[in-house]
CSV table of C-alpha atoms (C1' of nucleotides) in Angstrom, one decimal:
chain,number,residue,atom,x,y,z
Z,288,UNK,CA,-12.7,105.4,192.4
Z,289,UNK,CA,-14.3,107.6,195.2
Z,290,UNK,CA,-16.8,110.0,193.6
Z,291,UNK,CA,-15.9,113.3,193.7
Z,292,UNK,CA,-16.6,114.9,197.4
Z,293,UNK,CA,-16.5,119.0,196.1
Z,294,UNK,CA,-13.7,121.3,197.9
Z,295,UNK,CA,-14.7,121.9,201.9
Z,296,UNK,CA,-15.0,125.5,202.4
Z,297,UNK,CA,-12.6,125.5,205.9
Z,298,UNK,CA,-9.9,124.1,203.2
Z,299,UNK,CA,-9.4,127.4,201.4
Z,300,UNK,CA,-10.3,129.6,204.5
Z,301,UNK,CA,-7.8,131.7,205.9
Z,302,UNK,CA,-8.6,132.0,209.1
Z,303,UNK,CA,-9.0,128.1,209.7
Z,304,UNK,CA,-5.6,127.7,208.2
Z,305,UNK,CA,-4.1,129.7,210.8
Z,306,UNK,CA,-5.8,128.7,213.5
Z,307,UNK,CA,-4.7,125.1,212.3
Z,308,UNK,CA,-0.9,125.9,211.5
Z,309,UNK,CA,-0.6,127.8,214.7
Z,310,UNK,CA,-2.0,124.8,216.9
Z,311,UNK,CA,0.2,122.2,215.0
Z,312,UNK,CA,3.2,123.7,215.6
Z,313,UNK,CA,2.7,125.6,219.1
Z,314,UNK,CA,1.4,121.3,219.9
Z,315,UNK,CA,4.9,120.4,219.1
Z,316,UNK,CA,6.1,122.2,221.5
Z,317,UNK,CA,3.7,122.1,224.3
Z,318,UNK,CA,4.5,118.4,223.8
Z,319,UNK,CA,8.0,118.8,224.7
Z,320,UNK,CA,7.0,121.2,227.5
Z,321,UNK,CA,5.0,118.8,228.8
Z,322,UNK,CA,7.5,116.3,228.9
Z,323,UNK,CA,9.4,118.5,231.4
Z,324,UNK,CA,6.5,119.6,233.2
Z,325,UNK,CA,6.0,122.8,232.5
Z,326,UNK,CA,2.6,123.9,232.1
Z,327,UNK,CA,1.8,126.2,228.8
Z,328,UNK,CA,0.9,129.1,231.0
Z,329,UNK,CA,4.1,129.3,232.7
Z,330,UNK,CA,6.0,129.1,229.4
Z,331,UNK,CA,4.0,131.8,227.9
Z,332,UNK,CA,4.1,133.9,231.0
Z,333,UNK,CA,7.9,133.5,231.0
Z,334,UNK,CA,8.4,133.7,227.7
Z,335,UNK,CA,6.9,137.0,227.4
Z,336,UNK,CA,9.0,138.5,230.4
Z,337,UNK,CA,12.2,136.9,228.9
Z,338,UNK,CA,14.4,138.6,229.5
Z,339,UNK,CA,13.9,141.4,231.5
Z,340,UNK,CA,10.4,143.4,231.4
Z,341,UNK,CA,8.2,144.9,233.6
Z,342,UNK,CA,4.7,143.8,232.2
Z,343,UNK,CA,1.1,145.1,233.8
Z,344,UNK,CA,-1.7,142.4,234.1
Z,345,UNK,CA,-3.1,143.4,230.9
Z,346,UNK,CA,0.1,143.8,228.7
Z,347,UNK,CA,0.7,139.6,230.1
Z,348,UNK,CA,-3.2,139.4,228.6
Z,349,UNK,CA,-2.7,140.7,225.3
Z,350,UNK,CA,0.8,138.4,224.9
Z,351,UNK,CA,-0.1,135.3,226.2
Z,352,UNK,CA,-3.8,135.5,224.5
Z,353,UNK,CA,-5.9,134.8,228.3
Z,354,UNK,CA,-8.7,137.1,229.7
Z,355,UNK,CA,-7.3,139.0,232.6
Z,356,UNK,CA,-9.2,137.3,235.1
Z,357,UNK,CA,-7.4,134.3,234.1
Z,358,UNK,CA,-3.8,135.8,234.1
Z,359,UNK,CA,-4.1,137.4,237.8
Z,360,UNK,CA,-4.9,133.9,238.5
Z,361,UNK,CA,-1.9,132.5,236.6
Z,362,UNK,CA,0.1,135.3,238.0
Z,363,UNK,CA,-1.0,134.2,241.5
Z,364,UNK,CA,0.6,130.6,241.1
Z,365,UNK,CA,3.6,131.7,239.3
Z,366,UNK,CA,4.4,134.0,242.0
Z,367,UNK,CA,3.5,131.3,244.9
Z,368,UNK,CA,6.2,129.2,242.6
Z,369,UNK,CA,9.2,132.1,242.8
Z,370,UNK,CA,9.3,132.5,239.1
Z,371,UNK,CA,8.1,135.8,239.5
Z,372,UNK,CA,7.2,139.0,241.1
Z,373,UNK,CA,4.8,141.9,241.0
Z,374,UNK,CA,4.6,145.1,242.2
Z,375,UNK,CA,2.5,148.3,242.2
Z,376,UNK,CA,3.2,150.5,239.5
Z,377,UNK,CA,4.0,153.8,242.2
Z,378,UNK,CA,3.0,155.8,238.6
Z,379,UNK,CA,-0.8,154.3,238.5
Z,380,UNK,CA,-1.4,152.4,241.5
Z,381,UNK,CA,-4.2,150.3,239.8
Z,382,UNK,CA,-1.4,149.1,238.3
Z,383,UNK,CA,0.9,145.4,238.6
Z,384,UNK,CA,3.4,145.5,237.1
Z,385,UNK,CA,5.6,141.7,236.5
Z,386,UNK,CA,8.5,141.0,236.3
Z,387,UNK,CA,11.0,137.8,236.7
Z,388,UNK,CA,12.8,136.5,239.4
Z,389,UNK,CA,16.4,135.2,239.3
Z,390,UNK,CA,14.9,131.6,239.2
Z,391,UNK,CA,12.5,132.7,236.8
Z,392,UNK,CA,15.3,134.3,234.6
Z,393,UNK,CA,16.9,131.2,234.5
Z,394,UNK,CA,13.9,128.9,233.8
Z,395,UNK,CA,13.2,131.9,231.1
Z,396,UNK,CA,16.8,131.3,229.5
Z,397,UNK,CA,16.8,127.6,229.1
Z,398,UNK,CA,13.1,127.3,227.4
Z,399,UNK,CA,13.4,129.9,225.0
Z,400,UNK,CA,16.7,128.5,224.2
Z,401,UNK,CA,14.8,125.5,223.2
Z,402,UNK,CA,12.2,127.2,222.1
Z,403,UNK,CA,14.5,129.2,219.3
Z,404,UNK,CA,15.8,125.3,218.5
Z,405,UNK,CA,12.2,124.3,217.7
Z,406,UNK,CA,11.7,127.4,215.5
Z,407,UNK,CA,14.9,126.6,213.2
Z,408,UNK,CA,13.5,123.3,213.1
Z,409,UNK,CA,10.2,124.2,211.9
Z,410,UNK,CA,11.4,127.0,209.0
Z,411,UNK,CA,14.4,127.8,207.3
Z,412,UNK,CA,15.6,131.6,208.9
Z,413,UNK,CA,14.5,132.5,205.5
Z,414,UNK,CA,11.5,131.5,205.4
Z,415,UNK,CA,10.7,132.3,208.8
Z,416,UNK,CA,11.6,135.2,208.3
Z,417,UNK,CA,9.0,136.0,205.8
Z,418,UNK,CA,6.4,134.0,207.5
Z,419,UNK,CA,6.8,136.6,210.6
Z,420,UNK,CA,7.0,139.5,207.7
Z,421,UNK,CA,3.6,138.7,206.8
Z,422,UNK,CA,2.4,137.8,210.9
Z,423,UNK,CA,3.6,140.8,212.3
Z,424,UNK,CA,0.9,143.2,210.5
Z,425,UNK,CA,-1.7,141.3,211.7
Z,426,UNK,CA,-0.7,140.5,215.3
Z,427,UNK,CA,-1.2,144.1,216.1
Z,428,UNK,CA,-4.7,144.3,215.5
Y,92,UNK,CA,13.7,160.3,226.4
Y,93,UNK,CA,12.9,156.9,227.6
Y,94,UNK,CA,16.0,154.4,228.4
Y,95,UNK,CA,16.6,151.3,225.6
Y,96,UNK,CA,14.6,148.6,227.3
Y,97,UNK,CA,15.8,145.7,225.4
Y,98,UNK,CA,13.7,143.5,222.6
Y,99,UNK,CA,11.7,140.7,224.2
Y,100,UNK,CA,12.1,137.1,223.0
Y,101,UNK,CA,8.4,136.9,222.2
Y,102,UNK,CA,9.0,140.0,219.9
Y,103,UNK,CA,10.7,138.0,217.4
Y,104,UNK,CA,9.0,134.4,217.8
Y,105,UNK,CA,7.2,132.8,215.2
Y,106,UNK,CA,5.0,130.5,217.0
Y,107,UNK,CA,3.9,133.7,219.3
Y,108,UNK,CA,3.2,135.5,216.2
Y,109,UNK,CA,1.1,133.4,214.7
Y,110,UNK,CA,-1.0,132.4,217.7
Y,111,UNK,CA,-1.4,136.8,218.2
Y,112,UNK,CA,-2.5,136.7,214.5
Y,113,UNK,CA,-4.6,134.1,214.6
Y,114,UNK,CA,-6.6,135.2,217.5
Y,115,UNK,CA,-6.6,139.0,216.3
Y,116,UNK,CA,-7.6,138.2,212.8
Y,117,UNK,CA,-10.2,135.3,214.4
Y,118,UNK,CA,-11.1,137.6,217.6
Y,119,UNK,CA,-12.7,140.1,215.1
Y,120,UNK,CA,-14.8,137.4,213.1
Y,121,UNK,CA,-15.8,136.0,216.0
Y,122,UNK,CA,-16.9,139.5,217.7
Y,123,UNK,CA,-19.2,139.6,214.8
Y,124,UNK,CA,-20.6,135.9,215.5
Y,125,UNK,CA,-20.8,136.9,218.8
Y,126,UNK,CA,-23.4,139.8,217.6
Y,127,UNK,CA,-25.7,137.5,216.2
Y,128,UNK,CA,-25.3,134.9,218.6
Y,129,UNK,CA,-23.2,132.1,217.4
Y,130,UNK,CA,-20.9,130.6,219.3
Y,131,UNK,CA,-17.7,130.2,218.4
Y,132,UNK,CA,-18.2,126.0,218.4
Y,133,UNK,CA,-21.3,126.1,215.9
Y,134,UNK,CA,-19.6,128.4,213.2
Y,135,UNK,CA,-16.5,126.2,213.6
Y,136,UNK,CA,-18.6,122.4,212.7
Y,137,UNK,CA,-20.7,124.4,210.7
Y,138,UNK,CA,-17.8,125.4,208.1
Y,139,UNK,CA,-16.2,122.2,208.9
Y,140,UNK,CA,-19.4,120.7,206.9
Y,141,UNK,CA,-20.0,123.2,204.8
Y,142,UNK,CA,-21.4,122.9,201.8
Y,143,UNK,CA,-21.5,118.9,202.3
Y,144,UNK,CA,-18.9,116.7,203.8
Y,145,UNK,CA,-19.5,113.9,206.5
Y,146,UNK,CA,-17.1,113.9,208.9
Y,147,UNK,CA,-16.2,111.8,212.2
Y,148,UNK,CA,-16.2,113.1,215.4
Y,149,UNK,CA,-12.5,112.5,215.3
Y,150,UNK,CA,-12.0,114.7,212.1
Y,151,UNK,CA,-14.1,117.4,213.4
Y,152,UNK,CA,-12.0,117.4,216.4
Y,153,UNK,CA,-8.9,118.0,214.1
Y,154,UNK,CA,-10.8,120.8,212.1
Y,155,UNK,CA,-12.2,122.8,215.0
Y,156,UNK,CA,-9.5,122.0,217.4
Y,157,UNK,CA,-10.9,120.3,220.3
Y,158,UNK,CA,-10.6,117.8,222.3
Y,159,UNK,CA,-12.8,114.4,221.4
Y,160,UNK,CA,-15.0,114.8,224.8
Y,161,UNK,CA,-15.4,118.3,223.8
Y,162,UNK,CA,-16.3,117.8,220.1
Y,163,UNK,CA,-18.5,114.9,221.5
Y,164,UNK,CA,-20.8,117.3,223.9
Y,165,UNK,CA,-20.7,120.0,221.2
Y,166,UNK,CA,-21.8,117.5,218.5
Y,167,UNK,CA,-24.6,116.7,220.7
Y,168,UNK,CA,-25.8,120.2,221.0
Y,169,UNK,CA,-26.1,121.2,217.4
Y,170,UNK,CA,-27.7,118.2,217.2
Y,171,UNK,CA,-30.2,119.1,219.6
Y,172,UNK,CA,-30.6,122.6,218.3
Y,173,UNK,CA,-31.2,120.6,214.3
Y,174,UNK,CA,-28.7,122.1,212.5
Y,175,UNK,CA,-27.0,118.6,212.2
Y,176,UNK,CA,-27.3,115.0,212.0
Y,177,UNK,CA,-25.2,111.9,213.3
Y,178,UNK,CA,-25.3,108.6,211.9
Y,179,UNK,CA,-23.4,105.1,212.3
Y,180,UNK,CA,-21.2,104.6,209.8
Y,181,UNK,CA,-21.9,101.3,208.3
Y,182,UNK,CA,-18.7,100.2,207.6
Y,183,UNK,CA,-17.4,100.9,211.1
Y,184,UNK,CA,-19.4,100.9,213.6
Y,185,UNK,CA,-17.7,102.8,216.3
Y,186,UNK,CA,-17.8,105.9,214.0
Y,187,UNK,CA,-20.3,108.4,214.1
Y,188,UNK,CA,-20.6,110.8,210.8
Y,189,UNK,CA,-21.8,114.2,211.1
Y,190,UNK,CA,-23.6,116.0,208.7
Y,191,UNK,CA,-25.4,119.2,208.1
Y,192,UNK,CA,-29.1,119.4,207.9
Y,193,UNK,CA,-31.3,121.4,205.5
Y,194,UNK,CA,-31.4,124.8,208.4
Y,195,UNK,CA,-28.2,123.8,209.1
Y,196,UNK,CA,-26.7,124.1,205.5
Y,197,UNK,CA,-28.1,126.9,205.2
Y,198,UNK,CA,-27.0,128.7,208.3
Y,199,UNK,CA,-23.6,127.3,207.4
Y,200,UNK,CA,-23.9,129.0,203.5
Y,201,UNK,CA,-24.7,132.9,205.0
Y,202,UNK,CA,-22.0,132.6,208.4
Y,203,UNK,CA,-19.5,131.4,205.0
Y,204,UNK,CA,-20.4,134.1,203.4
Y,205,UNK,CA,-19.5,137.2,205.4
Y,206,UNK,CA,-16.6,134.7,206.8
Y,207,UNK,CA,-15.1,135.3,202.9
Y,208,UNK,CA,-16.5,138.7,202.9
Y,209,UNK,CA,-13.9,139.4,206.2
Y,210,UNK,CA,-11.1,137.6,204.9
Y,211,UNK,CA,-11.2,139.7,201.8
Y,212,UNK,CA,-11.3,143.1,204.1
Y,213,UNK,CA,-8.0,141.1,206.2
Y,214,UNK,CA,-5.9,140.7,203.1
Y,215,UNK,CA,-6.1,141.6,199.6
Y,216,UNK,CA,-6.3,138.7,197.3
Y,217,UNK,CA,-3.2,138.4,196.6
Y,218,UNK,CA,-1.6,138.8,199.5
Y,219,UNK,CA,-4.0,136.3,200.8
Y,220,UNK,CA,-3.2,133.2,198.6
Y,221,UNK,CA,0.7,133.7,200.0
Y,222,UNK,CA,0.1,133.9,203.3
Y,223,UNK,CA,-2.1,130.5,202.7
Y,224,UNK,CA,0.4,128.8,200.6
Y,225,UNK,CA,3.3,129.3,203.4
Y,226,UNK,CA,0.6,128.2,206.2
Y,227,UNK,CA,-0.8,125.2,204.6
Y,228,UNK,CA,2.3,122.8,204.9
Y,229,UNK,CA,2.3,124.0,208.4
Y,230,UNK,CA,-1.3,123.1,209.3
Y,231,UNK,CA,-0.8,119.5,207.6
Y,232,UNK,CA,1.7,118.8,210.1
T,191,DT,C1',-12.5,170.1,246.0
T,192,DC,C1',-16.1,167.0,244.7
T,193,DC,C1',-18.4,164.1,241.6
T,194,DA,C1',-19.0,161.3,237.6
T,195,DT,C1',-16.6,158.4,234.5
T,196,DT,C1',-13.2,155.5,233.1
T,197,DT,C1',-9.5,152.2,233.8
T,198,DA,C1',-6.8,148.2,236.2
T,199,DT,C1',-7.0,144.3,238.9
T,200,DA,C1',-9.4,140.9,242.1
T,201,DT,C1',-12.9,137.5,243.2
T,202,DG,C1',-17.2,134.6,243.6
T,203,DA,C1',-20.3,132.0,240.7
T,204,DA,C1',-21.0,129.8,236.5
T,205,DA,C1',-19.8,127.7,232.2
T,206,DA,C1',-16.6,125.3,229.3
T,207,DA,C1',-13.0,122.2,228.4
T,208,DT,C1',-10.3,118.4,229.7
T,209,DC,C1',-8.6,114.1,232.0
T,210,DA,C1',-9.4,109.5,233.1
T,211,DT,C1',-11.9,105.9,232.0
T,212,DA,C1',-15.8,103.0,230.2
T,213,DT,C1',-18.0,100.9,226.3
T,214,DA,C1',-18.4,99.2,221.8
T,215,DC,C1',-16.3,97.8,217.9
T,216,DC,C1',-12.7,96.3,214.5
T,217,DG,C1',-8.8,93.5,212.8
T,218,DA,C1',-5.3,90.2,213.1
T,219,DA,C1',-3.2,86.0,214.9
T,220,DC,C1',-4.0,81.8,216.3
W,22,DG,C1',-14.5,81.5,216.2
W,23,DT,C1',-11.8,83.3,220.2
W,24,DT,C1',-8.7,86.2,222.1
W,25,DC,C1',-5.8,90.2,222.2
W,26,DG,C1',-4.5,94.8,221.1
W,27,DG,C1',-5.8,98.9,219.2
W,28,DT,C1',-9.3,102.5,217.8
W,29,DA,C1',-13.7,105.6,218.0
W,30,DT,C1',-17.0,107.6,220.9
W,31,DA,C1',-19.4,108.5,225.4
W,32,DT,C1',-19.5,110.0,230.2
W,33,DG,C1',-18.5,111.2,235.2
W,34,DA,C1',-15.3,113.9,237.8
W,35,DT,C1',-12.4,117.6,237.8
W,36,DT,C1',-9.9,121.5,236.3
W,37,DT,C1',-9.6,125.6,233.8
W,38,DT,C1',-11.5,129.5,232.0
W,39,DT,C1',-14.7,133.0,231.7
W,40,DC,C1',-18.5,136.1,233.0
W,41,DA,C1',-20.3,139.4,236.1
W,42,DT,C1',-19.2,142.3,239.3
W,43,DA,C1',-16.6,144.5,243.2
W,44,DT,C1',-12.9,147.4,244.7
W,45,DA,C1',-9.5,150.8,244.1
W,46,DA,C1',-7.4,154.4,241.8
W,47,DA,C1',-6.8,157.7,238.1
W,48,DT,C1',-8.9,161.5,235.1
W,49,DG,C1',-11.6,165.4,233.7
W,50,DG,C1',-14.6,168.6,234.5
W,51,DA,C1',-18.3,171.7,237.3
DNA sequence: TCCATTTATATGAAAAATCATATACCGAAC
DNA sequence: GTTCGGTATATGATTTTTCATATAAATGGA
């Protein structure tokens, strides 16, 4: 018998924990995204217009979890690709604001559609349900 | 009065949830870290070890969630810096164990400490141990 | 109006992470 | 013991991300 190694503190620790669960299951996915190369950015870019907002550089920051020099760059490509457009906010005109394209819509639709299969595959509703009770509070740091 | 704009998918998706919480509830620990100049990497392998485990490269990379090339360069720095030590495992020779040194134990025991002392200002107690209990089959995955 | 301050995005330079691959080693089959 | 396939770590090249800063525009006074 193994002698007794004493508890590891990132066991018990809740931010490790969700830092962990989060990357195992988002990994599943990004697995099966990969597979139909599509790159993580695009998904999360899309998924956070889906289906039909106007977002500003910095809202697309705060949702997809990327430092906004980063998402004008990713917002460059996706734009160069026709998934999406921006425009000037004519209220603020520091402001882009994004939105999706018809293709974009459509290549919106059919991810998060596989996206919501995932989910129900991870969790019972139920339990995902209370899983996103308890989220939710903390998201909106 | 503003027109009904329509919920977003990401609104209601569990895996976006939990990758917002993690990186609010994480963002403000490591804000702090940042303050007293840690970097993200060394409080991660630190509390990996902490208070005493030997771990591979390959189980540090599954803790701290990186990549092996990554945990590889990163393990090389603390090393550097002393606050670990590597060593052949003996019974396989291709592994490399990490472990914590004396300064580095001890770096590792007061970063733990206010990391417990924000987890209890996140969550009460309670609240705490249910969030970890639904999150912890998750994480094994 | 003018100026100072703050906010939103863009961009060049630098840093960090990753991919592809090399090396070293293990274990099993023969 | 030799070979083959698989596993663990290391490393060069590349990509991705970020930092620092610039530009442009809004905001709140003097």
């Amino acid at each position: 018998m193994l002698a007794f190694m004493g508890a590891r503190f990132t066991d018990d620790y809740l931010l490790f924990l969700m830092a962990q669960a989060s990357a195992a299951i988002s990994g599943e996915f990004h697995r099966w995204l990969a597979a139909e190369g599509v790159p993580v950015a695009t998904w999360r870019i899309l998924a956070s217009l889906h289906p039909d907002a106007a977002l500003t550089i910095g809202e697309l920051c705060a949702s997809c979890l990327a430092k906004q020099p980063t998402m004008t760059r990713m917002v460059d490509r996706l734009t160069r690709e026709g998934l999406i457009r921006r425009a000037t906010d004519p209220d603020d005109r520091r402001r882009v604001t994004v939105r999706l394209t018809e293709s974009g819509r459509a290549r919106a639709a059919s991810l998060s559609a596989e996206a919501r299969a995932h989910e129900a595959r991870v969790l019972p509703a139920d339990q995902a349900a209370a899983l996103k009770e308890m989220l939710r509070p903390l998201a909106r740091r």
